[in-house]
Coordinates of C-alpha atoms in Angstrom, one line a residue:
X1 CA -22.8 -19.0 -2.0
X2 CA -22.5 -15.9 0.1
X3 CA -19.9 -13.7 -1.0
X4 CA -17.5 -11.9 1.6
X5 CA -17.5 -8.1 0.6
X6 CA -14.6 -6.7 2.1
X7 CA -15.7 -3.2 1.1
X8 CA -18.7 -3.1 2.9
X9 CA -16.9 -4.6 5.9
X10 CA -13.9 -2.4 5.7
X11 CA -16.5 0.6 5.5
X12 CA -18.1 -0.7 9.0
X13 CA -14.7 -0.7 10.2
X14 CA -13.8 2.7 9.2
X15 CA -17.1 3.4 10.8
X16 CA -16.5 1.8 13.9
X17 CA -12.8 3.5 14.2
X18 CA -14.5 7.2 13.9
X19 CA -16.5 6.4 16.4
X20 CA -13.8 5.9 18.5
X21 CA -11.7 9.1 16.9
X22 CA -14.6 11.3 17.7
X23 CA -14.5 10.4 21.2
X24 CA -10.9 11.5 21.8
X25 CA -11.6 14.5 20.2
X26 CA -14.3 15.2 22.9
X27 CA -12.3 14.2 25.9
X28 CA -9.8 16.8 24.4
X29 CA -7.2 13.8 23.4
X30 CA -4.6 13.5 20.9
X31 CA -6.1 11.8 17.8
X32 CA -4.1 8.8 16.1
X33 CA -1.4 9.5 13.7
X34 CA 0.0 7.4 11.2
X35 CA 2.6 8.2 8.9
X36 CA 4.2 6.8 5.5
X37 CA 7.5 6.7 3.7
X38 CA 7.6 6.6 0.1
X39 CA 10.9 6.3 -1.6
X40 CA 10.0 7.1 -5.5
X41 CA 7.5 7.3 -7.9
X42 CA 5.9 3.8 -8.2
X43 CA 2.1 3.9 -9.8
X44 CA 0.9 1.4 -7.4
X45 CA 2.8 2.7 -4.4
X46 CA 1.5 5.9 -5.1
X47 CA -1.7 5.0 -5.8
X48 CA -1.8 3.0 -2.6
X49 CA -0.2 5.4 -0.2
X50 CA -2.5 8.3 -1.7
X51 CA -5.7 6.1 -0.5
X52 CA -4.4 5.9 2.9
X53 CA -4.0 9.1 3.7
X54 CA -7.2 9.7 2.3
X55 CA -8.8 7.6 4.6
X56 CA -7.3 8.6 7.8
X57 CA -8.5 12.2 6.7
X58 CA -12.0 10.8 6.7
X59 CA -11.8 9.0 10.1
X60 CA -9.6 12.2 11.7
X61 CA -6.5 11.0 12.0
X62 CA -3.9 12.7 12.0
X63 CA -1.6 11.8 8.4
X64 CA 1.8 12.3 7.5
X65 CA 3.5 11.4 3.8
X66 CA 7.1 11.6 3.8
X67 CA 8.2 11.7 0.1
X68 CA 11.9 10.7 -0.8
X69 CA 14.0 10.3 -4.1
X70 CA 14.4 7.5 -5.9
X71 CA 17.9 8.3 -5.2
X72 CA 17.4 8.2 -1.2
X73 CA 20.9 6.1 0.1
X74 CA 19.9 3.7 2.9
X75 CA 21.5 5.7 5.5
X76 CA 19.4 8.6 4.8
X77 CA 16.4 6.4 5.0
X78 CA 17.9 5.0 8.3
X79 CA 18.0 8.4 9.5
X80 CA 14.5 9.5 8.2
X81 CA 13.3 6.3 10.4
X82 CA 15.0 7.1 13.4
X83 CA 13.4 10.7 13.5
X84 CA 9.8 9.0 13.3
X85 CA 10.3 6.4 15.7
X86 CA 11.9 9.5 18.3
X87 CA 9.1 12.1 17.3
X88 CA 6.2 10.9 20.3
X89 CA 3.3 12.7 18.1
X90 CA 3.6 10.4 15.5
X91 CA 1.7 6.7 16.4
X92 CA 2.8 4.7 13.8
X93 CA 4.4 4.9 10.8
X94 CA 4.7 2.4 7.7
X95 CA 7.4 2.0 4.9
X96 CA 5.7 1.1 1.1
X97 CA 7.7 -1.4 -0.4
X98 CA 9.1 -2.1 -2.6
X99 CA 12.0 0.0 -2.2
X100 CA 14.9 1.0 -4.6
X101 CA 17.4 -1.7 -5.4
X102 CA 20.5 0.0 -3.4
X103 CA 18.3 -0.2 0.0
X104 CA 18.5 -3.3 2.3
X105 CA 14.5 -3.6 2.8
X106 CA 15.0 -6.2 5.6
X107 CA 17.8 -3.6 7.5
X108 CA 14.9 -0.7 6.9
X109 CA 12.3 -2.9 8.6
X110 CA 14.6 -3.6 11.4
X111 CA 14.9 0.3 12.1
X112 CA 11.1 0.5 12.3
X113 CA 10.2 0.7 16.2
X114 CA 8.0 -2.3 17.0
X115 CA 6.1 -0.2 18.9
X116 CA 4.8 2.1 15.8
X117 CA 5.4 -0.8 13.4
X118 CA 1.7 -0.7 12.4
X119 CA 2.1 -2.9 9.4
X120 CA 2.9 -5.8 11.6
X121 CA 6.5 -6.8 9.6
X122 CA 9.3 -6.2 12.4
X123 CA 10.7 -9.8 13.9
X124 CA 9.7 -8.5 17.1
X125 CA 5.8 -8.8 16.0
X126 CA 6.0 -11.5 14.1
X127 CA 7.8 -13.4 16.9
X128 CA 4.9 -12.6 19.7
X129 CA 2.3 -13.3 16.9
X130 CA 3.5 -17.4 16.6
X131 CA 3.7 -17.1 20.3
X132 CA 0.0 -15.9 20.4
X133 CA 0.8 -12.5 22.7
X134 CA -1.1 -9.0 22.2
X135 CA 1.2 -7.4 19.0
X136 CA 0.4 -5.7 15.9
X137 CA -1.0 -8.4 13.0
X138 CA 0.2 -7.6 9.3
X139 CA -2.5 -5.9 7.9
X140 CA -3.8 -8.3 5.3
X141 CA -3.9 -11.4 7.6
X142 CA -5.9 -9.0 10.1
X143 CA -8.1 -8.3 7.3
X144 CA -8.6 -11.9 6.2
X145 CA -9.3 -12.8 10.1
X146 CA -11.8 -10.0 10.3
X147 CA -13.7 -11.0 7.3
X148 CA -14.0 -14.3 8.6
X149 CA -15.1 -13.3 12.2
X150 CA -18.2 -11.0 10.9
X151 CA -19.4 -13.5 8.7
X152 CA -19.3 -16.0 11.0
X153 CA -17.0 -18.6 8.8
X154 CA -16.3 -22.0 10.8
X155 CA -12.9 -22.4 11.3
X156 CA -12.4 -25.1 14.1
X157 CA -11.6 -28.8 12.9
X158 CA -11.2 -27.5 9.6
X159 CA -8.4 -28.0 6.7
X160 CA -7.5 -24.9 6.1
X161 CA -4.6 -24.8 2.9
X162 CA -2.6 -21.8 2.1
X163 CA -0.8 -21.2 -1.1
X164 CA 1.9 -19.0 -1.0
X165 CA 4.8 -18.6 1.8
X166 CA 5.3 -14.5 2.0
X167 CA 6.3 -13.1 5.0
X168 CA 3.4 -10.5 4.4
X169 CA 0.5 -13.2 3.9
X170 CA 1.3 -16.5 3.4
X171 CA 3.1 -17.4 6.0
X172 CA 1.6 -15.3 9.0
X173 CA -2.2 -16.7 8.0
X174 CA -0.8 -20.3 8.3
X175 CA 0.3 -19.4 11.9
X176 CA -2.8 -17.8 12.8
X177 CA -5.4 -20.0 11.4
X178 CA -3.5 -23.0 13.6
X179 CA -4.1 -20.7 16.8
X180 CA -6.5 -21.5 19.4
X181 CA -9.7 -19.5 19.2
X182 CA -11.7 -18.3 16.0
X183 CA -10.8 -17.6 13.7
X184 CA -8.6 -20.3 14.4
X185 CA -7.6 -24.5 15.3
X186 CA -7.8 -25.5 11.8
X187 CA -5.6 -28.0 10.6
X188 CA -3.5 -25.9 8.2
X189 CA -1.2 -27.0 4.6
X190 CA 1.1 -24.2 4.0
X191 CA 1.9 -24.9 -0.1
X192 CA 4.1 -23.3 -2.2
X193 CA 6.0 -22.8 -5.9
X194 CA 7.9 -26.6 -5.1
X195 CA 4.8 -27.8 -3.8
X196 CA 3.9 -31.5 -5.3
X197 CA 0.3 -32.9 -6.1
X198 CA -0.9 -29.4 -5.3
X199 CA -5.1 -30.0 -6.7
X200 CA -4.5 -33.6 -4.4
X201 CA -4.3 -30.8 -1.7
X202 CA -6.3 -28.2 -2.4
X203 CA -9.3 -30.8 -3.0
X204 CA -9.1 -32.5 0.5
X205 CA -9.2 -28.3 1.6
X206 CA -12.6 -26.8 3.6
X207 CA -11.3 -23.1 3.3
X208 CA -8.4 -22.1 0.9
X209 CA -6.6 -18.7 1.5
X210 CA -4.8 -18.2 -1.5
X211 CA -1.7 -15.2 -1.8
X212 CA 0.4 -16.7 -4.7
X213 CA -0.2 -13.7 -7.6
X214 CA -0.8 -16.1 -10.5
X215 CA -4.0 -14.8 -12.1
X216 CA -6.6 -17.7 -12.5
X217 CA -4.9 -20.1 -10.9
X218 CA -7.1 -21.9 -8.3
X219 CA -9.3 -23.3 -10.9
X220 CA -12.8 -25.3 -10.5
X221 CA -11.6 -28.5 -10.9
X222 CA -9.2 -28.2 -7.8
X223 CA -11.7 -27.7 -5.0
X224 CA -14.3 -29.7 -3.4
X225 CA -18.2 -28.9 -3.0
X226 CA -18.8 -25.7 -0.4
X227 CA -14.9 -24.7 0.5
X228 CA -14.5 -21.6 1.4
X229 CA -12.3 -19.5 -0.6
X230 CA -10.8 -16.3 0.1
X231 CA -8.5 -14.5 -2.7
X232 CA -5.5 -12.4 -1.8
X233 CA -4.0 -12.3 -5.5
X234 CA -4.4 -8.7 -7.4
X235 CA -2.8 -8.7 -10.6
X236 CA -2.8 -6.5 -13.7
X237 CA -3.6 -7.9 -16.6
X238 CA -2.9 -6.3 -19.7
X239 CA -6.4 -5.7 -22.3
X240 CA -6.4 -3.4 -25.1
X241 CA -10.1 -3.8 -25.2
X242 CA -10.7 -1.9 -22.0
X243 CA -10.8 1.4 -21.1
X244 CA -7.8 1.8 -18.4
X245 CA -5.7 -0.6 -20.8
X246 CA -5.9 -3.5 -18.3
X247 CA -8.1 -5.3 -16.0
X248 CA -7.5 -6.4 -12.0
X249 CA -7.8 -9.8 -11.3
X250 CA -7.1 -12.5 -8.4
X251 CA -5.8 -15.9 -8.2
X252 CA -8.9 -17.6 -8.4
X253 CA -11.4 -18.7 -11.2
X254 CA -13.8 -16.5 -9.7
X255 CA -16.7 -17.4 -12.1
X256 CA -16.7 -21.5 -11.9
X257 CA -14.8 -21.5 -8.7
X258 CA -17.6 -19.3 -7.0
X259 CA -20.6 -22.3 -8.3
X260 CA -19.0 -24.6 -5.8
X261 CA -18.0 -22.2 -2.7
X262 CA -20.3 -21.6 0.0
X263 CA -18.0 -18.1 0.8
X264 CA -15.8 -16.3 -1.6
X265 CA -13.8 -13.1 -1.7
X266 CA -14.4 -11.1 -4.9
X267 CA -11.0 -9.3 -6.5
X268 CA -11.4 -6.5 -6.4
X269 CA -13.5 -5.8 -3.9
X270 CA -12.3 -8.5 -0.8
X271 CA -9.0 -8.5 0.9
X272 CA -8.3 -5.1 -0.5
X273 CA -10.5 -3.0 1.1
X274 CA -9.9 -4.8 4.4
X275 CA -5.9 -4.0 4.4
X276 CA -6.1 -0.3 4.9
X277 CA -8.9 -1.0 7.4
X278 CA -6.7 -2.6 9.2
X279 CA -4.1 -0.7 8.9
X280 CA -6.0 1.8 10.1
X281 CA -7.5 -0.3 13.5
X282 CA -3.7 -0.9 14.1
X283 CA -2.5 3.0 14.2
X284 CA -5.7 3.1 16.5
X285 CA -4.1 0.0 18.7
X286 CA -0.9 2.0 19.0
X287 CA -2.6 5.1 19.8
X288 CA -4.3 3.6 22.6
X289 CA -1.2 1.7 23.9
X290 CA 0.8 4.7 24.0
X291 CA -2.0 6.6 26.1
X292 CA -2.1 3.8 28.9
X293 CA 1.8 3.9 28.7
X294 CA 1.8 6.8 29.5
X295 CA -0.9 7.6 32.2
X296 CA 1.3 4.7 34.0

């Protein structure tokens, strides 16, 4: 069983995109910059947000945080977006959901320029994505893609089941594992919450990607000898006995799944890590196509 450490990947990554960075910098070229909107005070969102700008410090990007009230009206927020998609130093720019209850988070997403939408969510994106043209991927199916790609993962001719439908992970990795190329031309199951005999599924499956957010639910019993599982789930759970008062864990029954995979994604420690490395790779994208836009 090999496991699939997106932390040490994600740090090659970072690695890989500094390289590039530095470069700029010595031909005397502007540096990527990505920027984030934060409506509130959400832990996670916080947390989350916090560790990006972090690491575009590291890599020398350029970062901006732009910090609203929870009170923010959706027009205000409109206009906030409209600024950032007209300001031309700014690369690409990503809103952290979720937001407050009286903004429409589709409408926001909408606003978001596909050209700087670096997290991969506006229709325009998601649209050239199924159709298999150059765009933006949403960070976490990028990541998931990536791991499987450096570790060399067969894909082709393979069942391939998904469980979950987001629009962030679910759905998007059930379009691009069908694609031609690796990763890629699997035979994919896209399951769900109203999904019938779902172990009858899951047992028949070579690789399982699974986004649902239902701590320990992919359990031993449900998969066959060597599939390959990667883990997308993070949940809190709640534990008095530990320090932080909880403890993180993923969808899978990592312990007696892991005795039957030949790859697995540890939580925490797998798709995590990978998302801001993409995220990161993206803004790089966009920096890039906005250069050769404009040297045309």
């Amino acid at each position: 069983m090999t496991i699939l450490d997106g932390k040490k990947t994600s740090n090659d990554i970072k690695a890989e995109i500094k390289v590039e960075v530095d470069k700029m910098k010595e031909r005397g070229e502007k540096v990527p910059h990505l920027a984030a909107v934060l409506v509130g005070n959400d832990g996670a969102s916080l947390t989350y947000v916090g560790s990006k700008v972090r690491a575009c410090e590291r890599l020398g990007f350029e970062s901006t945080l732009v910090k609203l009230p929870n009170t923010t009206s959706e027009i205000e927020l409109l206009k906030k977006i409209q600024e950032l998609n007209d300001n031309d130093d700014i690369d690409g720019f990503i809103i952290q959901l979720p937001l407050p209850p009286q903004i429409d988070t589709q409408k926001v997403l909408m606003a978001v320029d596909p050209d700087k939408d670096v997290d991969g969510f506006h229709p325009m994106n998601f649209g050239k994505m199924a159709l298999d043209m150059s765009t933006f991927i949403p960070a976490t199916p990028f990541g998931i893609l990536e791991l499987l790609e450096r570790y060399n993962v067969e894909t082709s001719g393979k069942h391939t089941v998904v469980i979950g439908r987001s629009h962030i992970v679910g759905r998007p990795m059930s379009i691009l594992m069908g694609r031609k190329g690796f990763p890629g031309n699997s035979t994919v199951t896209l399951t769900h919450s109203r999904t019938k005999n779902i172990t009858q599924i899951t047992s028949q499956a070579d690789i399982i990607i699974s986004a649902l957010g239902v701590p320990g639910f992919l359990k031993a019993e449900m998969v066959k000898d060597d599939v390959v599982i990667i883990d997308v789930g993070i949940t809190r759970v709640p534990d008095e006995t530990r320090e932080r008062g909880y403890y993180i864990t993923g969808d899978v029954d990592f312990e007696n799944v892991s005795k039957k995979a030949s790859y697995i994604t540890p939580v925490p420690g797998g798709v995590g890590p990978m998302t801001i490395a993409m995220l990161l790779k993206n803004t790089l994208l966009a920096r890039e196509r906005h250069r050769s836009l404009k040297s045309k």
